[in-house]
CSV table of C-alpha atoms and ligand atoms in Angstrom, one decimal:
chain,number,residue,atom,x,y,z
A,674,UNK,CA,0.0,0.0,0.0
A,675,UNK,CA,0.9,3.5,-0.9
A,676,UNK,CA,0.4,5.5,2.1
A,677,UNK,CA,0.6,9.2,0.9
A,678,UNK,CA,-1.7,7.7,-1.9
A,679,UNK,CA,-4.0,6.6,0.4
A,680,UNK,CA,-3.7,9.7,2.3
A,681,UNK,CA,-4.3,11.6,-0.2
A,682,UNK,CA,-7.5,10.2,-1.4
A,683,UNK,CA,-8.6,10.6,2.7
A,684,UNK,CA,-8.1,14.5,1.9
A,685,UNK,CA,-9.6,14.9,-1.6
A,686,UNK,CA,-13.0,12.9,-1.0
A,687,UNK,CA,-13.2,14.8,2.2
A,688,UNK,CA,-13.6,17.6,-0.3
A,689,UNK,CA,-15.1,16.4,-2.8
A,690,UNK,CA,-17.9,14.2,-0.7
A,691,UNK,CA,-18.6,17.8,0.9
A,692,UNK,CA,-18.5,20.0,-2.4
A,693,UNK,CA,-21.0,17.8,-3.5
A,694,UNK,CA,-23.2,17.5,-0.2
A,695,UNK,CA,-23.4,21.6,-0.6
A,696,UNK,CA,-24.1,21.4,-3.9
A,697,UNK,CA,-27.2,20.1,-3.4
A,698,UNK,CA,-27.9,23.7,-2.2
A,699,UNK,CA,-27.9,24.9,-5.5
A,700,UNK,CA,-31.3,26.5,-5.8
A,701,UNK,CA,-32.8,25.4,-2.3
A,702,UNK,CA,-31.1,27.7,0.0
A,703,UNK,CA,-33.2,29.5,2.9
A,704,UNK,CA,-32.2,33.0,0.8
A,705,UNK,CA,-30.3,34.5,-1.9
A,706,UNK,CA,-27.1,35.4,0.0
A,707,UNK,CA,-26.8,31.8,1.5
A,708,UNK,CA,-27.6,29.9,-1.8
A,709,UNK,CA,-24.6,31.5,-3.4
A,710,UNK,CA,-22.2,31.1,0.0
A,711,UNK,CA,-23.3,27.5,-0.3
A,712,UNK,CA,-22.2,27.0,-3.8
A,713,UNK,CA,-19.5,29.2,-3.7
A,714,UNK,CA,-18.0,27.1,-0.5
A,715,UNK,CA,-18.9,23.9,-2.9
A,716,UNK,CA,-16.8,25.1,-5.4
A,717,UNK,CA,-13.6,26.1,-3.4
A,718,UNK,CA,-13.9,22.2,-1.8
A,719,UNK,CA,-14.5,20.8,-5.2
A,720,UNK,CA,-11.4,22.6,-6.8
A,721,UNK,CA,-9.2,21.4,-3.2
A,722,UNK,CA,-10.7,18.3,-4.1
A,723,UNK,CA,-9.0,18.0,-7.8
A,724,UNK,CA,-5.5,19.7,-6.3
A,725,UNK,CA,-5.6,16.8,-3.7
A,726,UNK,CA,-6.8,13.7,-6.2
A,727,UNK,CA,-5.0,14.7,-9.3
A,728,UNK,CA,-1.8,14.3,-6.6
A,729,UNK,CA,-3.2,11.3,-6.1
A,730,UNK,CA,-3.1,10.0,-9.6
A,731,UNK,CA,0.3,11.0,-10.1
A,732,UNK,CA,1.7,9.5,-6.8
A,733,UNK,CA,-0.1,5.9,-7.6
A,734,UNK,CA,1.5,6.0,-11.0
A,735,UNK,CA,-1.1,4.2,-13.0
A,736,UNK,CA,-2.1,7.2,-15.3
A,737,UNK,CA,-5.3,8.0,-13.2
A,738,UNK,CA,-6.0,11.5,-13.3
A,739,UNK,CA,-8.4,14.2,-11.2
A,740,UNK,CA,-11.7,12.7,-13.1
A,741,UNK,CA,-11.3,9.1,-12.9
A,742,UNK,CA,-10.7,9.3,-9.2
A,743,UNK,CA,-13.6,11.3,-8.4
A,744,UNK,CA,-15.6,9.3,-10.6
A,745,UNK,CA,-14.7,6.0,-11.6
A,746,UNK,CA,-14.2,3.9,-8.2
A,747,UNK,CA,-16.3,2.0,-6.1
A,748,UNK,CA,-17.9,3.1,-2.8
A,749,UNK,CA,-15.4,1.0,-0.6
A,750,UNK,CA,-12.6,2.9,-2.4
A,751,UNK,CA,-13.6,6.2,-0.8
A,752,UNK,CA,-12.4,7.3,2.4
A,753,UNK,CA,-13.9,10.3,3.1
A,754,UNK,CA,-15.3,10.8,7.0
A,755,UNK,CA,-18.6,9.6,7.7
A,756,UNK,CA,-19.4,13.4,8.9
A,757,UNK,CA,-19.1,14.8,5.0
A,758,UNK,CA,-21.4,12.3,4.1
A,759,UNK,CA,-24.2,13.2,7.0
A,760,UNK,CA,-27.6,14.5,4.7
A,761,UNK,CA,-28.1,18.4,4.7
A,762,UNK,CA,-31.4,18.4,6.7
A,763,UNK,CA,-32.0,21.9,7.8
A,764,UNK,CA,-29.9,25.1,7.0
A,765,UNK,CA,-28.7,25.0,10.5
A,766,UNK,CA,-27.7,21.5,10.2
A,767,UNK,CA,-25.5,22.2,7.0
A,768,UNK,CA,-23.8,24.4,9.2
A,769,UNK,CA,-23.2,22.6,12.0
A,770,UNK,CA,-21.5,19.6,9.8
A,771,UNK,CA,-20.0,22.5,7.9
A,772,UNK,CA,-18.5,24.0,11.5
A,773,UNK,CA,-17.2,20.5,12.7
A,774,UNK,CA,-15.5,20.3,9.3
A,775,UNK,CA,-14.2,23.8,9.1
A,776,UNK,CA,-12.5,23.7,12.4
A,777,UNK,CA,-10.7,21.1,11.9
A,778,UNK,CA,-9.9,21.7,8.0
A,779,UNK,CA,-8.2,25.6,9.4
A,780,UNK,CA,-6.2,24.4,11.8
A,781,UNK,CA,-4.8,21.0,9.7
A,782,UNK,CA,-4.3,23.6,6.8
A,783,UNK,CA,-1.9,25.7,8.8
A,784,UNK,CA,0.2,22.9,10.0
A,785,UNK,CA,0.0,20.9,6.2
A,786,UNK,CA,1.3,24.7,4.9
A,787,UNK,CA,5.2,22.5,6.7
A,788,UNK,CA,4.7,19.6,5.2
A,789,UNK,CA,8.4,18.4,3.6
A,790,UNK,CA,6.2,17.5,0.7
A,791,UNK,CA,6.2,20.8,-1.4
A,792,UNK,CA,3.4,19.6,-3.4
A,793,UNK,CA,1.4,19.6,-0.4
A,794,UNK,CA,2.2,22.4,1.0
A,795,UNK,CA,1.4,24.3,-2.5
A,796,UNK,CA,-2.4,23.1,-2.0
A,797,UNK,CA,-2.7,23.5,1.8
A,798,UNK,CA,-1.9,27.2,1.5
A,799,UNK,CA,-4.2,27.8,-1.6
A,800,UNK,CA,-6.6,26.2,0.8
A,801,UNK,CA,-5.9,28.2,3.9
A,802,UNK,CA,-7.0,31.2,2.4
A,803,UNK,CA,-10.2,29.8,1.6
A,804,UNK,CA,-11.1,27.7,4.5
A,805,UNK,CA,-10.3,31.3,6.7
A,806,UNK,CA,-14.0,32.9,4.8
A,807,UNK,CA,-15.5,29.3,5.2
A,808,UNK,CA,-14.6,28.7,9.0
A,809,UNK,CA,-15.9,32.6,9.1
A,810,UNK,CA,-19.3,32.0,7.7
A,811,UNK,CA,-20.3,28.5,9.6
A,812,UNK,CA,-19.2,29.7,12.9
A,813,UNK,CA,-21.5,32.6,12.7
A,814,UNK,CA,-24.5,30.9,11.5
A,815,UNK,CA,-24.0,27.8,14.4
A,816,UNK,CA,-23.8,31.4,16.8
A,817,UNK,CA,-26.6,33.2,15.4
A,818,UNK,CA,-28.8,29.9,15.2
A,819,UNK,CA,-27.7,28.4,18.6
A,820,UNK,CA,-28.7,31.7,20.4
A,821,UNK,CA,-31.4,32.8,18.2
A,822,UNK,CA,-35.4,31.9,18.3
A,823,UNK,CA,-36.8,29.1,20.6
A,824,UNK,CA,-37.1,26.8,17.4
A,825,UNK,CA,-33.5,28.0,15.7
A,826,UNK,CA,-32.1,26.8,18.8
A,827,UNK,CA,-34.0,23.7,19.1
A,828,UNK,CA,-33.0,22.2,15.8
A,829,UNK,CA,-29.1,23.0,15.9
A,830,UNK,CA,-29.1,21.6,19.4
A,831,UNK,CA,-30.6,18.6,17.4
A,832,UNK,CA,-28.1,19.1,14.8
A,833,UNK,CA,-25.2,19.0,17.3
A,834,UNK,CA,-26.9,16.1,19.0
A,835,UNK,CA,-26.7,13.9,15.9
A,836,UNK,CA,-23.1,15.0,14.2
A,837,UNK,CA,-21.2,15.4,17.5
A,838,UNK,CA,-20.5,11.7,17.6
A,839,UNK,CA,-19.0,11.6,13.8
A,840,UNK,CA,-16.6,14.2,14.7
A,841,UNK,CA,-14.4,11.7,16.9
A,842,UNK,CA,-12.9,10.5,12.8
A,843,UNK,CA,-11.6,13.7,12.3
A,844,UNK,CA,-9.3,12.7,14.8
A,845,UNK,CA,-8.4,9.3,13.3
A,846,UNK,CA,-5.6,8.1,13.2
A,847,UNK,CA,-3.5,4.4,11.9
A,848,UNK,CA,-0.8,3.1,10.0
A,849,UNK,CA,-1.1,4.8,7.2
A,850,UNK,CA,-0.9,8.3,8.9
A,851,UNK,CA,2.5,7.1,10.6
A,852,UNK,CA,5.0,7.4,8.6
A,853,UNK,CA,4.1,10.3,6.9
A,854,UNK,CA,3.8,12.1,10.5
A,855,UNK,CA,7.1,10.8,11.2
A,856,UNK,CA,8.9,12.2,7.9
A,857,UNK,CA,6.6,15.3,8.6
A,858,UNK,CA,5.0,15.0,5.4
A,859,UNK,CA,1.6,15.8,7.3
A,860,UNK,CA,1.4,17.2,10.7
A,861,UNK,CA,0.5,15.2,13.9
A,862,UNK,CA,-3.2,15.0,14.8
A,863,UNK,CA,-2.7,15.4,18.7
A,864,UNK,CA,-1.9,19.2,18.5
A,865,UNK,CA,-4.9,19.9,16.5
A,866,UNK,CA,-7.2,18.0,19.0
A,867,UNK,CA,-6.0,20.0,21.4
A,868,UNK,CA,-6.4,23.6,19.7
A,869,UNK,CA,-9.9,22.2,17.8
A,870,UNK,CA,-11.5,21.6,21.4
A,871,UNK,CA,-11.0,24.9,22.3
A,872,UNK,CA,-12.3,26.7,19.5
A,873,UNK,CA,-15.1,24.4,19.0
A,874,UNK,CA,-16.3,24.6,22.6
A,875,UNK,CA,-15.9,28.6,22.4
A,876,UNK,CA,-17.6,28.7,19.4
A,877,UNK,CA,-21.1,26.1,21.0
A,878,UNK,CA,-21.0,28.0,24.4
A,879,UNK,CA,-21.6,31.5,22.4
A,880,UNK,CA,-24.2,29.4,20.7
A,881,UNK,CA,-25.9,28.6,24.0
A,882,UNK,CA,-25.5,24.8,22.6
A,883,UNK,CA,-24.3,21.6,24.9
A,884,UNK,CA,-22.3,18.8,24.0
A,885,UNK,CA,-24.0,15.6,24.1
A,886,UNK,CA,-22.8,13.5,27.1
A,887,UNK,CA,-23.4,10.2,25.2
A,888,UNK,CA,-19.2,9.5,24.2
A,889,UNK,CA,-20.1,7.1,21.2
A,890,UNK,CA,-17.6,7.7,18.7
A,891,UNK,CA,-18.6,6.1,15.1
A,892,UNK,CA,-16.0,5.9,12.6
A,893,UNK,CA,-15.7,3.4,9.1
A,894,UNK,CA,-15.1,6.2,6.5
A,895,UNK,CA,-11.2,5.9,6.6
A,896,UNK,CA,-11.6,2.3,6.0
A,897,UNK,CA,-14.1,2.9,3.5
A,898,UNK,CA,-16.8,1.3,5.6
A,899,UNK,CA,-19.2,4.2,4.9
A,900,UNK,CA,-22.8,4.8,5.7
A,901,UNK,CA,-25.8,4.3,3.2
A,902,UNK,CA,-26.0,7.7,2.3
A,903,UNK,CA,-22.8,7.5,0.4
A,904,UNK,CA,-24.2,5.1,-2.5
A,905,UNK,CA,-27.3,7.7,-3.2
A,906,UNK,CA,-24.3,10.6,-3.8
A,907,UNK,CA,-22.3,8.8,-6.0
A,908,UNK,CA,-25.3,7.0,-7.6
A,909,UNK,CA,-26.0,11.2,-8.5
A,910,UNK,CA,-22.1,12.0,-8.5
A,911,UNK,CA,-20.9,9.3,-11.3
A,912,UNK,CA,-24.3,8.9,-13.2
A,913,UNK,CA,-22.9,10.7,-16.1
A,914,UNK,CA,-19.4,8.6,-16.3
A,915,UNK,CA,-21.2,5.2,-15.6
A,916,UNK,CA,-24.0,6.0,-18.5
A,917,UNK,CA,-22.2,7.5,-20.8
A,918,UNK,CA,-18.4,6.5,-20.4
A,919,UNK,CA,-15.3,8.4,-21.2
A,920,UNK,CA,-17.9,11.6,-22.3
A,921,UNK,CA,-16.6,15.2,-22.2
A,922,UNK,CA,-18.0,18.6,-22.6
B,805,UNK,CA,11.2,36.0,-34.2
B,806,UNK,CA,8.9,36.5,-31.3
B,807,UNK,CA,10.6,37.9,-28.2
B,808,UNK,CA,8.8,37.0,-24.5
B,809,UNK,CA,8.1,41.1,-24.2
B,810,UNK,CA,5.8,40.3,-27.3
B,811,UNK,CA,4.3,37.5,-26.0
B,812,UNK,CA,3.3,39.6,-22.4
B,813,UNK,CA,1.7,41.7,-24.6
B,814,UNK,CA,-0.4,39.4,-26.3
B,815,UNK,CA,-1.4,38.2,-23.0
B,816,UNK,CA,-3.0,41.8,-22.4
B,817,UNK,CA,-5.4,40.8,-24.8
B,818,UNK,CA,-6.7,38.2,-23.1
B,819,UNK,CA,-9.4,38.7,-20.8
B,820,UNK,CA,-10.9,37.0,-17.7
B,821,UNK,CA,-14.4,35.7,-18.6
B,822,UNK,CA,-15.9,36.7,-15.2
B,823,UNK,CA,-14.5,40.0,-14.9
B,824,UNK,CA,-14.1,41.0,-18.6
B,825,UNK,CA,-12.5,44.4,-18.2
B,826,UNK,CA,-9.3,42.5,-16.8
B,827,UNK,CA,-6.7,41.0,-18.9
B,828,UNK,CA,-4.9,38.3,-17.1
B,829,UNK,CA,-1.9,40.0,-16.8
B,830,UNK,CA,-4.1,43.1,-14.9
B,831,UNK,CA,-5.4,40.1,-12.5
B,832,UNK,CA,-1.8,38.6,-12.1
B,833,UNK,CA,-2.6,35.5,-12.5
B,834,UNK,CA,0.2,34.8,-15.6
B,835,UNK,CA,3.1,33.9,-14.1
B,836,UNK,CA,6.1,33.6,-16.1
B,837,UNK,CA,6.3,33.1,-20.2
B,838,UNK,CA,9.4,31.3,-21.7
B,839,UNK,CA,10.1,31.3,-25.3
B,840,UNK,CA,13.1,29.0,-26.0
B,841,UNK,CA,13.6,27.0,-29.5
B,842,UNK,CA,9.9,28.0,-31.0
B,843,UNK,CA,8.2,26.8,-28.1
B,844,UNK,CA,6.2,28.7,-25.9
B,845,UNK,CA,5.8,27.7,-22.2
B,846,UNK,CA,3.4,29.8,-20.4
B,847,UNK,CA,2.7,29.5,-16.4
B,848,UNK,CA,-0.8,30.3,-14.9
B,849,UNK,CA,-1.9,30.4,-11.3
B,850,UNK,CA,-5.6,30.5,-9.9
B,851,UNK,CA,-7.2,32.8,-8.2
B,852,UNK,CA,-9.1,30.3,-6.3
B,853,UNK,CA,-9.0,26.6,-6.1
B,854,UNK,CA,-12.0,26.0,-7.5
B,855,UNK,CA,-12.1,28.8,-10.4
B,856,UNK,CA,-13.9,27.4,-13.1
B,857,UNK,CA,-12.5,30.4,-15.5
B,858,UNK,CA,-9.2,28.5,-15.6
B,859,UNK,CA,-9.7,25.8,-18.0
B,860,UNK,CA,-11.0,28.5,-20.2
B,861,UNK,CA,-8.3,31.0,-19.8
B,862,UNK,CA,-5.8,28.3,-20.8
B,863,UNK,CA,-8.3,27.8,-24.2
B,864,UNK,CA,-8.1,31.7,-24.7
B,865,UNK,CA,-4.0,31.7,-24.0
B,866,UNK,CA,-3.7,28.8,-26.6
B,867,UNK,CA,-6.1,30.5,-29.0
B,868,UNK,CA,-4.6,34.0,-28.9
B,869,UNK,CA,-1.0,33.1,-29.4
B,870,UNK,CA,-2.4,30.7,-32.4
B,871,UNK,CA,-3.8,33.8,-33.6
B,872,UNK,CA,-0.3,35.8,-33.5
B,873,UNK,CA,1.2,32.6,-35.2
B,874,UNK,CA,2.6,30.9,-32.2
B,875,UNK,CA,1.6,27.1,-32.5
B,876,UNK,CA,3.0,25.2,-30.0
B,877,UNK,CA,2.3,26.5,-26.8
B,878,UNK,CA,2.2,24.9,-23.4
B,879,UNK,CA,0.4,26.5,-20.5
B,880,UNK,CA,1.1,24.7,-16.5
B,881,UNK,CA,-0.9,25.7,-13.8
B,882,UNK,CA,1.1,25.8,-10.5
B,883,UNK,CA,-0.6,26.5,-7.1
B,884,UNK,CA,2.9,27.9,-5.3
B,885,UNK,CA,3.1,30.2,-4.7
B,886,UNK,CA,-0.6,31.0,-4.1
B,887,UNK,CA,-2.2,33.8,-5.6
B,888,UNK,CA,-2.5,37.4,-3.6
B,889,UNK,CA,-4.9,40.1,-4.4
B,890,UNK,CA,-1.3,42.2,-3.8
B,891,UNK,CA,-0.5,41.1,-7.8
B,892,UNK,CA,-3.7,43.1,-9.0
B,893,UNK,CA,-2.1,45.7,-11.3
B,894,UNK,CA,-2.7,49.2,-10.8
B,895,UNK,CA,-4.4,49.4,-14.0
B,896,UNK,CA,-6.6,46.7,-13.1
B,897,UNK,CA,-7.7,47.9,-10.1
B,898,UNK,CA,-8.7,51.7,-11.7
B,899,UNK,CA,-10.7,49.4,-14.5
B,900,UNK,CA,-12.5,47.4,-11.6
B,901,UNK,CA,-13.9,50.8,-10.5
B,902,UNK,CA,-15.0,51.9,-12.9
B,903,UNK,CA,-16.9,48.7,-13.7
B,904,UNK,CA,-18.3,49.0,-10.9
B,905,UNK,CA,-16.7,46.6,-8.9
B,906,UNK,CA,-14.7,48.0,-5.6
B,907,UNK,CA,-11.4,47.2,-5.8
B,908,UNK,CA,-9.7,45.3,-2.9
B,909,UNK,CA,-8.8,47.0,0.1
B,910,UNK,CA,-5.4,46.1,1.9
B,911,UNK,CA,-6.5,44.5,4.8
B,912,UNK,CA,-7.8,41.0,5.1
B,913,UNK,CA,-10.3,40.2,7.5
B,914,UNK,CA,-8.0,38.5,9.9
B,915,UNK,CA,-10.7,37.5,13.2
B,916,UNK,CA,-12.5,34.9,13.2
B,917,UNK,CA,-15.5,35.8,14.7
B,918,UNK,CA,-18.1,38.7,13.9
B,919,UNK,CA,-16.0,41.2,13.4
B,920,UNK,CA,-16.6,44.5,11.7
B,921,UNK,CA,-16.0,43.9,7.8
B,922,UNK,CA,-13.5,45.9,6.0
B,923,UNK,CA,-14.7,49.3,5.2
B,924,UNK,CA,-15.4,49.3,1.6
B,925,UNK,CA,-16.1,52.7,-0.3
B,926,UNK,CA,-18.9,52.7,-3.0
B,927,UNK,CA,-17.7,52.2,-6.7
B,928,UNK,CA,-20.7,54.7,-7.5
B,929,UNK,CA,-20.3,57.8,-5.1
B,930,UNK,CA,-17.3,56.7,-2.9
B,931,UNK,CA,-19.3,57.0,0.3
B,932,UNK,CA,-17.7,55.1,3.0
B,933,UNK,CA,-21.2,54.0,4.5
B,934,UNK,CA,-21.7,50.8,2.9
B,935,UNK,CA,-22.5,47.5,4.4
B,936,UNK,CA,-21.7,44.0,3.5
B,937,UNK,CA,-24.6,41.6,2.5
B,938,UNK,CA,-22.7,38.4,2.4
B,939,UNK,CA,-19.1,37.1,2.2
B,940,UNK,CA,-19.8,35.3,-1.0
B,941,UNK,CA,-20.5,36.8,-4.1
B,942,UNK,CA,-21.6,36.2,-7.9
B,943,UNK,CA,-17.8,34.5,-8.3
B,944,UNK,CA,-15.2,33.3,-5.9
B,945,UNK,CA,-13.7,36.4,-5.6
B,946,UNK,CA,-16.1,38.4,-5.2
B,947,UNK,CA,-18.3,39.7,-1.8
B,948,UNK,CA,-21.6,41.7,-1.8
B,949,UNK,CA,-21.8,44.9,-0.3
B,950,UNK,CA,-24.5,47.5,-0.6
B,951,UNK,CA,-24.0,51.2,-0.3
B,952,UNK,CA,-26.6,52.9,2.3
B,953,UNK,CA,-25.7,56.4,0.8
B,954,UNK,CA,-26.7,55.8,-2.8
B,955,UNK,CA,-28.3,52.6,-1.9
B,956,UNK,CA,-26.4,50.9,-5.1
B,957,UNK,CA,-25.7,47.1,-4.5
B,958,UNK,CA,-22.4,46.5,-5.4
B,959,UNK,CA,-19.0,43.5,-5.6
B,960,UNK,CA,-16.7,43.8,-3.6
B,961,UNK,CA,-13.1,42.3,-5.3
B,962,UNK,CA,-12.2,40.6,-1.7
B,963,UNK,CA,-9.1,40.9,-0.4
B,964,UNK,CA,-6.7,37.7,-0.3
B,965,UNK,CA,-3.5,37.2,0.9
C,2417,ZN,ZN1,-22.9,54.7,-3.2
């Protein structure tokens, strides 16, 4: 096994499994404004998305590029976290999963800007830049949501209630994260726990939200042991490639 | 013979498709242009990661220097180093104004958490009371603002650094 090819397909279908999630946005949002902030945030994931999986192609060395990656593997071959996947719901829910994600995706940005791997570090600090507007954005709405009306608060309580225990697999962590920590290709996941409880705690108490005491922590996506939501998006994602295959435009 | 000075200049004729009044050289985005043994290499960075202008912009670049006789041409896309609003030109920034468009301000919106957005004067009638409407506009790089003077809605080219 190639571990920075593995890696790297942890990093891009986190981005592209989200892109796609917010995507689904596209002409449903509660307003204007947030229709457009949805897609726009789509868009910025799905472009880190081809930065991260086009890597990927080149790295395995089997003349995969950016498009067969994203849309030519099975579901057991993508190992994005089980939070990405989660169904929009509400507006307030999309922002909660967005929040969880953002966090984390700021502070692993600023450390991956190190990375020995100049490649890597190329795409983490295009990626900063826009993760800083998109960390911006989602912490605000979980605030304005959290402490807002009686039923605003109700359903991102409910929002926290069911994402809180998918956000343990941001934190995961196995082999193949090893040696690439140890030849400080990407950065250790320990120091971001740390920093990432902090801000996310800050963040909920503003929003008058509580942590679910229930510690379950369910994980699988890393593995590509996913949930069944993950077959309806690519059943959408790849219907194109799997009709018609090999079509461009 | 074609020299690279030529070539930049060419490239001045080649506009961005979301914010025509720019060429790509105003927005900064071309990088570096070699011309070595009648081939043409021309480097291009993104303004964001997900632009969908880019794959275009490579079209136009191949198309305008097939134009000026210049066949083979190769354009690369590198992400390092990433894309500031600091390599607007001058020029470009005037032309955004006038479009309508308010140019980027210096400062980058560094807090995380409600802060007050950057001042922004009106492209219209330069008052300095305007307010933003939302972070993301009609494009990437673009935020919405609306100016409570003249009441004209407006983009904002956000700052990025
Ligand atoms: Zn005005």
């Amino acid at each position: 096994m190639n571990a920075l090819f593995e890696y790297l397909l942890r990093l891009g279908d986190d981005s592209l499994i989200l892109g796609h999630r917010l995507s689904e946005w596209c002409g449903h949002g509660p307003i204007l404004e947030e229709d457009i902030a949805m897609t726009n945030l789509s868009l910025d994931l799905i472009g880190q998305a081809t930065s991260f999986l086009k890597y990927a192609g080149e790295v395995e060395g089997k003349s995969r590029n950016e498009d067969d990656l994203a849309f030519l593997r099975f579901e057991r071959e993508y190992k994005n976290l089980l939070l990405v996947e989660r169904p929009n719901q509400n507006f307030g829910a999309t922002m909660m999963r967005q929040f969880l994600f953002d966090a984390y995706r700021k502070l692993f940005f600023e450390r991956l800007v190190h990375s020995t791997d100049s490649q890597l570090s190329a795409i983490a600090a295009k990626s900063l830049k826009e993760t800083k507007y998109h960390l911006k954005h989602s912490s605000e709405w979980v605030i304005r949501l959290g402490d807002g009306t009686e039923e605003s608060h109700e359903k991102m309580q409910s929002a926290l209630d069911d994402l809180w225990k998918y956000s343990a697999e941001l934190f995961y962590q196995d082999d193949v994260d090893e040696d690439l920590i140890e030849n400080g290709i990407i950065p250790a996941v320990d120091a971001i726990k740390g920093e990432w409880d902090v801000l996310v705690r800050n963040v909920l108490e503003q929003a008058t939200l509580i942590i679910p005491s229930n510690n379950w922590e369910q994980v699988g996506g890393r593995k590509g042991i996913h949930s069944e939501h993950l077959g309806y998006i690519l059943a959408e994602l790849q219907y194109m490639q799997r009709a018609y295959p090999g079509m461009k435009w | 013979m074609v020299t690279e000075n030529e070539i930049w200049d060419y490239m001045e004729e080649v506009y961005d498709p979301e914010v025509p009044v720019l060429t790509i050289v105003d927005l900064g985005i071309v990088r570096s242009i070699t011309y070595q043994g009648e081939c043409c290499k021309i480097t291009i960075t993104p303004t964001y990661s997900g632009c969908p202008a880019m794959k275009r912009i490579e079209e136009d670049v191949i198309q305008k220097l097939d134009e000026k006789g210049i066949g083979n041409v190769e354009v690369d896309l590198v992400l390092s180093p990433a894309w500031t609003t600091d390599w607007l030109s001058d020029s470009g920034r005037k032309k955004l104004k006038k479009y309508g468009i308010a140019p980027p301000e210096n400062e980058v919106d560094k807090s995380v958490l409600f802060s007050e957005p950057t001042i922004v004067p009106c492209p219209k009638c330069d008052s300095k009371d305007t307010k933003l409407v939302s972070q993301f506009g009609s494009t990437a790089c673009k935020a919405h603002y609306q100016c409570n003077h003249c009441l004209e809605p407006f983009d904002y080219f956000k700052c990025l650094k």
